[in-house]
PDB file of C-alpha atoms and ligand atoms in Angstrom:
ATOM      1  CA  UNK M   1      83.550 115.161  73.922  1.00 54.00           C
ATOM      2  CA  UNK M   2      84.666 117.448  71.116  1.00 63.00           C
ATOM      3  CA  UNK M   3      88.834 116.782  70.306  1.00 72.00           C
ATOM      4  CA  UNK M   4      90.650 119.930  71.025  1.00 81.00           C
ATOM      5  CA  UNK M   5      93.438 121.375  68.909  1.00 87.00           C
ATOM      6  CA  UNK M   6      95.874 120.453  71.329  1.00 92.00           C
ATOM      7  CA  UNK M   7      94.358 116.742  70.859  1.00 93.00           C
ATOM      8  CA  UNK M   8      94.270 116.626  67.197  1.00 95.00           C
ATOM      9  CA  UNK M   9      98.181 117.589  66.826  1.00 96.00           C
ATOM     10  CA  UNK M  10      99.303 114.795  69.276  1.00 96.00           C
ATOM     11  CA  UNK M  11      97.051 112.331  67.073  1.00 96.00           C
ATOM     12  CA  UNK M  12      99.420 113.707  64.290  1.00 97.00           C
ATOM     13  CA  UNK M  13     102.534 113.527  66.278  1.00 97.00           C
ATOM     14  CA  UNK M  14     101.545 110.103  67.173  1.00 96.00           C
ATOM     15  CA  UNK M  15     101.051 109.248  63.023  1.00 96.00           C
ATOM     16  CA  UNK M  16     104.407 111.173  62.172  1.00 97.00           C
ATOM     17  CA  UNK M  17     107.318 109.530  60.595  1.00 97.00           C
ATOM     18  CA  UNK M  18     109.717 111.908  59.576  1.00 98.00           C
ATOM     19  CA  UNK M  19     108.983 114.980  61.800  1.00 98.00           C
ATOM     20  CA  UNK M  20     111.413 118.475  61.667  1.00 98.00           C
ATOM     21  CA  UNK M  21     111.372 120.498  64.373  1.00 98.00           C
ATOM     22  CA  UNK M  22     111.888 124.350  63.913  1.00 98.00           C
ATOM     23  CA  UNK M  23     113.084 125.987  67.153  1.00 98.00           C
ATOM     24  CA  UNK M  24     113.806 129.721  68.058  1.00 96.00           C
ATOM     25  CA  UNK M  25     113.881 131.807  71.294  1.00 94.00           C
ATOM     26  CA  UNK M  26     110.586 131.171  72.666  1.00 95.00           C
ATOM     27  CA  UNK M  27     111.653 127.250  73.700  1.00 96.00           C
ATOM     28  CA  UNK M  28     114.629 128.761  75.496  1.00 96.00           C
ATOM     29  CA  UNK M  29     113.149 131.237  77.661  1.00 93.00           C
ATOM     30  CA  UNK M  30     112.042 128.691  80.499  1.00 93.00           C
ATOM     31  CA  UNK M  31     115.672 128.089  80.514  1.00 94.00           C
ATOM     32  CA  UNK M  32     116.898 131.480  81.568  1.00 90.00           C
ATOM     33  CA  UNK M  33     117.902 132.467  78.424  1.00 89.00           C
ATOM     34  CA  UNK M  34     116.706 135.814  76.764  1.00 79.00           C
ATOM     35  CA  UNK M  35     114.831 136.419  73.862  1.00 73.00           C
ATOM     36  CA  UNK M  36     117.046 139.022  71.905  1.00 64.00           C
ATOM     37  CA  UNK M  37     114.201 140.473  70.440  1.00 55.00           C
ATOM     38  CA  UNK M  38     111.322 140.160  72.248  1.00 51.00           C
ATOM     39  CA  UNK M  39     109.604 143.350  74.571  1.00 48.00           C
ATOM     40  CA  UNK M  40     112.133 142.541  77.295  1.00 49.00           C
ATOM     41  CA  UNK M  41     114.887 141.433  75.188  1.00 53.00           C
ATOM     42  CA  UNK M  42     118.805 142.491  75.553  1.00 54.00           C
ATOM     43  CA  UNK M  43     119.227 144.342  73.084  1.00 53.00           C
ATOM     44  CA  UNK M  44     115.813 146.569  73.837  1.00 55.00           C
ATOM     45  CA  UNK M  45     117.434 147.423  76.681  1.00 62.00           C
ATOM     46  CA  UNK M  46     121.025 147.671  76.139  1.00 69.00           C
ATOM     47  CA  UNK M  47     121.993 149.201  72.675  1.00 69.00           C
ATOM     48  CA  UNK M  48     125.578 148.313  73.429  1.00 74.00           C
ATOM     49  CA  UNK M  49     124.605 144.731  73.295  1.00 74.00           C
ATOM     50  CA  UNK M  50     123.561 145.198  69.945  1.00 74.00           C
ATOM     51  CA  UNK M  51     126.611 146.663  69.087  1.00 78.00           C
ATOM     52  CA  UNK M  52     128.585 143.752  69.926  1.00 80.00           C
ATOM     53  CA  UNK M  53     126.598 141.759  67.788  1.00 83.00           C
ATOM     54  CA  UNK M  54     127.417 143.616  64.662  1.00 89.00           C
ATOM     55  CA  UNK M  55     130.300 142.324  62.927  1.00 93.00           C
ATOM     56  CA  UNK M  56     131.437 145.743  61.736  1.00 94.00           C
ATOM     57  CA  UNK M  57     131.552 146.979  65.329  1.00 93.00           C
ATOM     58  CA  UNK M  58     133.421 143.943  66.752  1.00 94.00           C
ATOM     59  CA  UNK M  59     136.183 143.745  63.972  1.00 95.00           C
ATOM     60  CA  UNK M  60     136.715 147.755  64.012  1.00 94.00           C
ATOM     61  CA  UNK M  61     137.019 147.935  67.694  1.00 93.00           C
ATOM     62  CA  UNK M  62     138.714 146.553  70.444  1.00 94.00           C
ATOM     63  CA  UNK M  63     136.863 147.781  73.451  1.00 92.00           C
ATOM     64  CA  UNK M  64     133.354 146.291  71.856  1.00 92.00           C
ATOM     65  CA  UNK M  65     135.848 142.659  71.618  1.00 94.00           C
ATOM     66  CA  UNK M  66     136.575 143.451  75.155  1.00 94.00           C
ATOM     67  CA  UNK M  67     133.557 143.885  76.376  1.00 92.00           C
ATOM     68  CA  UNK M  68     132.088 140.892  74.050  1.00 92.00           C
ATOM     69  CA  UNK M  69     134.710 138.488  75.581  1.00 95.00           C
ATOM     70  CA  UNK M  70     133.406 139.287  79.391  1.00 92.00           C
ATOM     71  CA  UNK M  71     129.955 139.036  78.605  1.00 90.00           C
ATOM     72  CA  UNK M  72     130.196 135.573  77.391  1.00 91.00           C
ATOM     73  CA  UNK M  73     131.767 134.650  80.632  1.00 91.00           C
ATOM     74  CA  UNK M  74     128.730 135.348  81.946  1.00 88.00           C
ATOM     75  CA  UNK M  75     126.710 133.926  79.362  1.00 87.00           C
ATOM     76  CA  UNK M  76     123.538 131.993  80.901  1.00 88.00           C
ATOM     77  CA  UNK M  77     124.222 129.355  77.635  1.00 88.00           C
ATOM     78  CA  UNK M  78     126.995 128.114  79.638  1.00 91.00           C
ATOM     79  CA  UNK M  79     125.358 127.165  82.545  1.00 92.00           C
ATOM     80  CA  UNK M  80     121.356 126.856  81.893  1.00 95.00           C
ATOM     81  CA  UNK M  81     119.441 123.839  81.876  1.00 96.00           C
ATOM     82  CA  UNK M  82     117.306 122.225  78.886  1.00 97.00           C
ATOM     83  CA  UNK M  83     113.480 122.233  79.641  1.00 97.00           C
ATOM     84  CA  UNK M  84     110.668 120.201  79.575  1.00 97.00           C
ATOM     85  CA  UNK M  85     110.481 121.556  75.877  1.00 97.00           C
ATOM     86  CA  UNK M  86     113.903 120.798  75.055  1.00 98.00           C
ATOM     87  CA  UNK M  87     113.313 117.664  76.261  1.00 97.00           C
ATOM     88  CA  UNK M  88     110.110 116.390  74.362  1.00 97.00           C
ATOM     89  CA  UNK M  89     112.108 117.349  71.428  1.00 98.00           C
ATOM     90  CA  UNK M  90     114.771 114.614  72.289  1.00 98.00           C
ATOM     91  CA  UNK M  91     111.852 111.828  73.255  1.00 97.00           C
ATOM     92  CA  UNK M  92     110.578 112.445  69.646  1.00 97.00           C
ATOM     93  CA  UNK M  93     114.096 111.281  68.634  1.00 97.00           C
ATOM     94  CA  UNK M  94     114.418 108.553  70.841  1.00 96.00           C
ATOM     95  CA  UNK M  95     111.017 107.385  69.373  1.00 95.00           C
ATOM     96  CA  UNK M  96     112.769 107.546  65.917  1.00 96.00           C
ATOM     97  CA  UNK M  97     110.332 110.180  64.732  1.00 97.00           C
ATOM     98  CA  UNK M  98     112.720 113.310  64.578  1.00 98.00           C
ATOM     99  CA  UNK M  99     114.430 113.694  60.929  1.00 98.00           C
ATOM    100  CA  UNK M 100     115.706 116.776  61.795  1.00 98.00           C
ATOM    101  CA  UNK M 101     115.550 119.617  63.891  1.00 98.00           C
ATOM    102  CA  UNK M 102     116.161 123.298  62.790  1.00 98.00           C
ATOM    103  CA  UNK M 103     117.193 126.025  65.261  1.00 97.00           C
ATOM    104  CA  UNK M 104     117.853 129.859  65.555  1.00 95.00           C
ATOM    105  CA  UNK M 105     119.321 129.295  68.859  1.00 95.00           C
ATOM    106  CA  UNK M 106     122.974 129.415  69.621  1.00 94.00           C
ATOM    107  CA  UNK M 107     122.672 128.146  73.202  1.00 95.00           C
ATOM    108  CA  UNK M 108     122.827 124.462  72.454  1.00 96.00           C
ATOM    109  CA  UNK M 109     120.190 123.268  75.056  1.00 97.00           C
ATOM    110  CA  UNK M 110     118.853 120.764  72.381  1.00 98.00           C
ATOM    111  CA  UNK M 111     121.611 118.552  72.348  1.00 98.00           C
ATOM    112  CA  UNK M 112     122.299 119.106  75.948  1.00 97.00           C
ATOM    113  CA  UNK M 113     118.840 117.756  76.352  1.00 98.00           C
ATOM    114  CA  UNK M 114     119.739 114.417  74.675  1.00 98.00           C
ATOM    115  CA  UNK M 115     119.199 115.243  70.741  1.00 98.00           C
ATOM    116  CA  UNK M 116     122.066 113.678  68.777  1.00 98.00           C
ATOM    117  CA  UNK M 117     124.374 116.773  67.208  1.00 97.00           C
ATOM    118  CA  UNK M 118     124.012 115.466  63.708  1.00 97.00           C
ATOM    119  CA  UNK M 119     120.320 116.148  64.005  1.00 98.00           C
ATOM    120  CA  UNK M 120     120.193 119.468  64.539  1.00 98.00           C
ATOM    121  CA  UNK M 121     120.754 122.050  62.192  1.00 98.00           C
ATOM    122  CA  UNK M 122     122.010 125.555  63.742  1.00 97.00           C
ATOM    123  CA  UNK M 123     121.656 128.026  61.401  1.00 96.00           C
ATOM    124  CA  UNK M 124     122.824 131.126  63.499  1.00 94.00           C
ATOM    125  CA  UNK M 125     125.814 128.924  64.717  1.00 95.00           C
ATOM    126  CA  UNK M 126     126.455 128.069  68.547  1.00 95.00           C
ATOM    127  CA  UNK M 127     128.311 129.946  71.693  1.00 94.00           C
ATOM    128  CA  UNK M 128     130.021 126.621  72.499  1.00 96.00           C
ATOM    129  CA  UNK M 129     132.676 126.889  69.848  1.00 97.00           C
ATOM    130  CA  UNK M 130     134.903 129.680  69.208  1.00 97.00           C
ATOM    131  CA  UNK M 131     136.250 130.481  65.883  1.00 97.00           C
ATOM    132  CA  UNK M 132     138.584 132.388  64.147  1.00 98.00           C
ATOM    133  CA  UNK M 133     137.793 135.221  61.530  1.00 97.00           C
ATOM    134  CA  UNK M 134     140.856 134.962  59.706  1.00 97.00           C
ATOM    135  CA  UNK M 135     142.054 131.502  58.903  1.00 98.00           C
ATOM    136  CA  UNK M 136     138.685 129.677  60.348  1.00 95.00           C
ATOM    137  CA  UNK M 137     139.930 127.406  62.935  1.00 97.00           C
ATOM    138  CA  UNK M 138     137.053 126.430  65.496  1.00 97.00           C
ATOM    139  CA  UNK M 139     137.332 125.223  68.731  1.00 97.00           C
ATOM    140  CA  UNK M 140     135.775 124.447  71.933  1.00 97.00           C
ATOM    141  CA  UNK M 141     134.043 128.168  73.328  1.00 97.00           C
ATOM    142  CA  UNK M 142     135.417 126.873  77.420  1.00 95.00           C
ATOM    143  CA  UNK M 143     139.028 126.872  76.064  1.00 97.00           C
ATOM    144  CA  UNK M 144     139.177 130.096  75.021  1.00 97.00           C
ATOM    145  CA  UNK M 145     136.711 131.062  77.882  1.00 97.00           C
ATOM    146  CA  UNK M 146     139.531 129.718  80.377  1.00 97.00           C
ATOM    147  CA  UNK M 147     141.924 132.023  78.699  1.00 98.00           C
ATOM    148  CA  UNK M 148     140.255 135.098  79.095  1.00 97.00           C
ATOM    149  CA  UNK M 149     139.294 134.508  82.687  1.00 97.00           C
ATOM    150  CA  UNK M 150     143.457 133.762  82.741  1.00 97.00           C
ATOM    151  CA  UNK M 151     143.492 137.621  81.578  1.00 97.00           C
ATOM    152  CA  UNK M 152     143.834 137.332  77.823  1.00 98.00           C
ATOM    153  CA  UNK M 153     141.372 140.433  77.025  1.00 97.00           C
ATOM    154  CA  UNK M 154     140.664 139.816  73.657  1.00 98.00           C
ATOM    155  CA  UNK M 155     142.620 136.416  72.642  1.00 98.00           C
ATOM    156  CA  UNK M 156     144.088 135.933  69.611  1.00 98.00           C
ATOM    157  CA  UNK M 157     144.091 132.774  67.470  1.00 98.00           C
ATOM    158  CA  UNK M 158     146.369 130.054  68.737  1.00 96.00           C
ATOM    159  CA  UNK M 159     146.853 128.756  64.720  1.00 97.00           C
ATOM    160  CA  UNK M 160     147.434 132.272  63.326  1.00 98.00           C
ATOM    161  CA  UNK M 161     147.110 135.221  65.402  1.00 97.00           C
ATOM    162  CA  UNK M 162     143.995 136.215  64.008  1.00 98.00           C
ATOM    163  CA  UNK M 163     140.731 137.381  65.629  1.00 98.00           C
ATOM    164  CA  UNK M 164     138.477 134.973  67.437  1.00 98.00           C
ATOM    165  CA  UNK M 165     134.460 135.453  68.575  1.00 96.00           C
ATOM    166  CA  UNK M 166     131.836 133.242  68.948  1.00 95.00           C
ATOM    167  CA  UNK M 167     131.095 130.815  66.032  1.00 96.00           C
ATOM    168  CA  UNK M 168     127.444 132.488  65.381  1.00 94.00           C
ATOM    169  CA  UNK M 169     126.331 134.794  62.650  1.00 92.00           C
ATOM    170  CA  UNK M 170     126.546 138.203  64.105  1.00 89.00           C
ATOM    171  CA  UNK M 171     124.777 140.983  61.702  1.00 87.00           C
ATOM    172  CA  UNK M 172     126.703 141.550  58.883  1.00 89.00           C
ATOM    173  CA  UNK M 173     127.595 138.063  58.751  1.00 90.00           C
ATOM    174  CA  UNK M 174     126.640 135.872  55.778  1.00 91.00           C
ATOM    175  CA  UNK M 175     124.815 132.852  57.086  1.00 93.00           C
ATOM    176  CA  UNK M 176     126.890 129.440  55.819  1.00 93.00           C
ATOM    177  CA  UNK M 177     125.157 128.341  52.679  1.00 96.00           C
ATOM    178  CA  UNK M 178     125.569 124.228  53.342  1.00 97.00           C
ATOM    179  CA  UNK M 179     123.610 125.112  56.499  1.00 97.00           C
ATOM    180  CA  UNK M 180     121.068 126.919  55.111  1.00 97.00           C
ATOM    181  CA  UNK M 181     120.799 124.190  52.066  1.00 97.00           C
ATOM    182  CA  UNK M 182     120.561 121.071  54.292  1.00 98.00           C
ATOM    183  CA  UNK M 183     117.307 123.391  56.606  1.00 98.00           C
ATOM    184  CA  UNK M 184     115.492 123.504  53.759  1.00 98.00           C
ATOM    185  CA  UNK M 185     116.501 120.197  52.376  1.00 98.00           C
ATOM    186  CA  UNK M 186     115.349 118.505  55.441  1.00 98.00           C
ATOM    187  CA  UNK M 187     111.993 120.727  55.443  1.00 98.00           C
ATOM    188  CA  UNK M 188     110.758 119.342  52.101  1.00 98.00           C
ATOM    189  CA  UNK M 189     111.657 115.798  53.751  1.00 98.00           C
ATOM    190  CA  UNK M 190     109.296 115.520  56.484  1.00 98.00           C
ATOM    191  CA  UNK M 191     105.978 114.583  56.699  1.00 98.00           C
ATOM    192  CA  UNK M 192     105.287 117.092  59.898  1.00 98.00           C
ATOM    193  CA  UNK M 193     106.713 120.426  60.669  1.00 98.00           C
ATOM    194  CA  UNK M 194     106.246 121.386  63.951  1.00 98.00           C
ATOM    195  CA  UNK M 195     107.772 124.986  64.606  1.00 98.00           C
ATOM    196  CA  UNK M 196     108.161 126.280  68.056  1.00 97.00           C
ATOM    197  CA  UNK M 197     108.975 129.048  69.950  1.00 96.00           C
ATOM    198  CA  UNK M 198     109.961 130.984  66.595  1.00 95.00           C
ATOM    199  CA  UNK M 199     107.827 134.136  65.154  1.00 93.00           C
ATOM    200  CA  UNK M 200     109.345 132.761  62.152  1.00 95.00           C
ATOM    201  CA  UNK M 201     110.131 136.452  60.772  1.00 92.00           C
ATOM    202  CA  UNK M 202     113.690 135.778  60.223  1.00 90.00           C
ATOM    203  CA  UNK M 203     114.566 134.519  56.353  1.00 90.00           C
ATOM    204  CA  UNK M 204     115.838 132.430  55.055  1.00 92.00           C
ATOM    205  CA  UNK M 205     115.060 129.902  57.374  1.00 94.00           C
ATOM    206  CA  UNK M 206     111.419 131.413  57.692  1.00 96.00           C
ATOM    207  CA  UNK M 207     111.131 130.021  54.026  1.00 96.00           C
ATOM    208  CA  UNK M 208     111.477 126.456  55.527  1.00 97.00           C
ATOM    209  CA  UNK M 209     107.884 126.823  56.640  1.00 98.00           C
ATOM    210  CA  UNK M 210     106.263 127.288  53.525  1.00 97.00           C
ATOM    211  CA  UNK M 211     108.666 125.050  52.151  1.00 97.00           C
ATOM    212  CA  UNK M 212     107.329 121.908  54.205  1.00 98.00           C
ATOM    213  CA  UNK M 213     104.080 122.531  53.633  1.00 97.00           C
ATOM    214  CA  UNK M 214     104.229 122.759  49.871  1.00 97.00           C
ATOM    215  CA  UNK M 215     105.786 119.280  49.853  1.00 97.00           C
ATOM    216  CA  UNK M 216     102.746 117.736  51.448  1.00 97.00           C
ATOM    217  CA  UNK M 217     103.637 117.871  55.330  1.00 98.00           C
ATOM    218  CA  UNK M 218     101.151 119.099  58.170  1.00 98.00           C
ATOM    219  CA  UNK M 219     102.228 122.309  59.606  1.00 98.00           C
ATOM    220  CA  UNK M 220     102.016 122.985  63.390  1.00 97.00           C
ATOM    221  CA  UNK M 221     102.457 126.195  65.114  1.00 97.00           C
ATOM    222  CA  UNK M 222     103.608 126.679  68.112  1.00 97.00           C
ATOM    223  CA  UNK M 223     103.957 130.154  69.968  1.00 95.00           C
ATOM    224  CA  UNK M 224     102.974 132.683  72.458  1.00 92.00           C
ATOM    225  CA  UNK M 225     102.144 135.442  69.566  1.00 92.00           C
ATOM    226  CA  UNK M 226     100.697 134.926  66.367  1.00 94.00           C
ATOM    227  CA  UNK M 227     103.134 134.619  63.032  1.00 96.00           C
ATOM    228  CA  UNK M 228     102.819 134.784  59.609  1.00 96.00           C
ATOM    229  CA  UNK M 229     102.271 131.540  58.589  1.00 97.00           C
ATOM    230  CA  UNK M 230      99.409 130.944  60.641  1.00 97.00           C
ATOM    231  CA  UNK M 231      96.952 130.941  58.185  1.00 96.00           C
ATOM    232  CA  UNK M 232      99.029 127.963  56.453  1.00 97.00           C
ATOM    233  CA  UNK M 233      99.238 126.279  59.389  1.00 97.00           C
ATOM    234  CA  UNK M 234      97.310 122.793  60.297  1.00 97.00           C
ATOM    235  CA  UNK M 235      97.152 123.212  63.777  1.00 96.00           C
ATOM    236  CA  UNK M 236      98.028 127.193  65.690  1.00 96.00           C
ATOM    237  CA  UNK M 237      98.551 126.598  69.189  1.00 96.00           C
ATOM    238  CA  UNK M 238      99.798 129.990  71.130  1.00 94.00           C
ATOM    239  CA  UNK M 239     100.225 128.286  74.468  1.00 92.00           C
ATOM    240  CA  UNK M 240     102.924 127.409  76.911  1.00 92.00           C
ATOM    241  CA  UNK M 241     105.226 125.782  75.083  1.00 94.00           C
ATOM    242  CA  UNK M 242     106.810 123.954  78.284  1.00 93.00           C
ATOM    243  CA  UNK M 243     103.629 122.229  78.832  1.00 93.00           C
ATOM    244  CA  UNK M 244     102.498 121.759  75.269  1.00 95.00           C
ATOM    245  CA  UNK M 245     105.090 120.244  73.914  1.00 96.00           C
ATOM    246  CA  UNK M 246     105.584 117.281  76.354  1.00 96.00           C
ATOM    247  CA  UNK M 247     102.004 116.775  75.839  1.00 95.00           C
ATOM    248  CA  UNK M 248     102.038 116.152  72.127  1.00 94.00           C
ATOM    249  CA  UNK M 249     104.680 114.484  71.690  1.00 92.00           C
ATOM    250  CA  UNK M 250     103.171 112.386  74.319  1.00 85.00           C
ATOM    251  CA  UNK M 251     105.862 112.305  76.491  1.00 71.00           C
TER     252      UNK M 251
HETATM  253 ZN1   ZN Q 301     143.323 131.770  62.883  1.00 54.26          ZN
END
């Protein structure tokens, strides 16, 4: 019988030492939690929620801080669950094969799945910390969470006053440059990149791809729509990635 794709990358997976993982929306979506951008994504249908991702908006005005502050009450990152891709991610660790893994999420389901925090490599930040815009203090998200729901509509920083949010990288934001370094440091490290779930459109961590793949590692692509790396890529596979991903990592 002829080896399928899907075959061939879990004979890599299997040879991998130093594997990086590259993770965006599309491994979060069996979780519950939407993909920004995609055809039903938030901000497609609410323009205000796009609004209170703008940095400009959010320091200018306090009714878009308001509102910001009562829709992370509600955010689904606070209560979903990691999935079965999530948690193939974290056997790959556990197998020692993981040097690294890269993600454009902010809902922290990969280390709630098991992946150790100094692994992964959050380049748009995470909802579980709060920070502050003026002096930089950071602290856990529920904390300040627990003081809004106490009525605090748009709490102030506890150090100096200042203005909290989120600690991601709203637009407008500059992306934090160690971050960004170590992504693509790691990326010329491994010996497989396997990116999944991202249309890997969004620079500069897009650049990690083509990165990897100069420095000699097999590139696997994982998604539901085609990107533009495909054509560099070892292996394409647009399928499911709850199901593929246990399977080649052989979990
Ligand atoms: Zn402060």
């Amino acid at each position: 019988m002829a080896t399928t794709p899907i075959d061939k990358v879990r004979g890599w997976i299997a040879g991998a030492e130093r594997v990086v993982a590259l993770t965006g929306a599309g491994i979060s979506t069996d979780s519950g939690i939407p993909d920004f951008r995609g055809p039903q994504g938030v901000w497609t249908k609410n323009p205000l929620a796009e609004k209170m991702s703008d940095i400009r908006y959010y320091v200018a005005d306090r009714e878009v801080r308001k509102l910001s502050w009562q829709n992370r009450l509600h955010s689904p990152a606070f209560t979903a669950r990691p999935n079965t891709g999530h948690m193939a991610l974290a056997e790959l660790e556990k197998r020692g094969k993981l040097h690294a893994l890269i993600t454009q999420n902010i809902d922290g389901l990969h280390q709630r799945a098991g992946v150790s925090p100094e692994k992964v490599i959050e380049v748009h930040g995470t909802v579980h910390k709060a920070m502050c815009l003026d002096c930089g203090w950071r602290g856990p998200m529920l904390e300040t969470l627990a003081r809004v729901r106490a009525g605090e509509e748009d709490p102030e920083c506890t150090e100096c006053g200042g203005m909290l949010k989120s600690d991601t990288i709203s637009f407008g934001q500059q992306l934090v440059p160690e971050v960004i370094d170590r992504a693509m440091q790691v990326a010329q490290e491994c010996d497989l990149l396997l990116a999944a779930g991202s249309t890997l459109q969004v620079y500069p961590v897009a650049g990690a791809v083509p990165l990897a793949k100069r420095a000699g590692a097999k590139l696997i692509i994982l998604n539901a729509q085609a990107t533009q790396f495909d054509d560099l890529a070892d292996a394409v596979l647009n399928t499911s990635i709850g199901e593929a991903l246990p399977f080649i990592v052989g979990a």
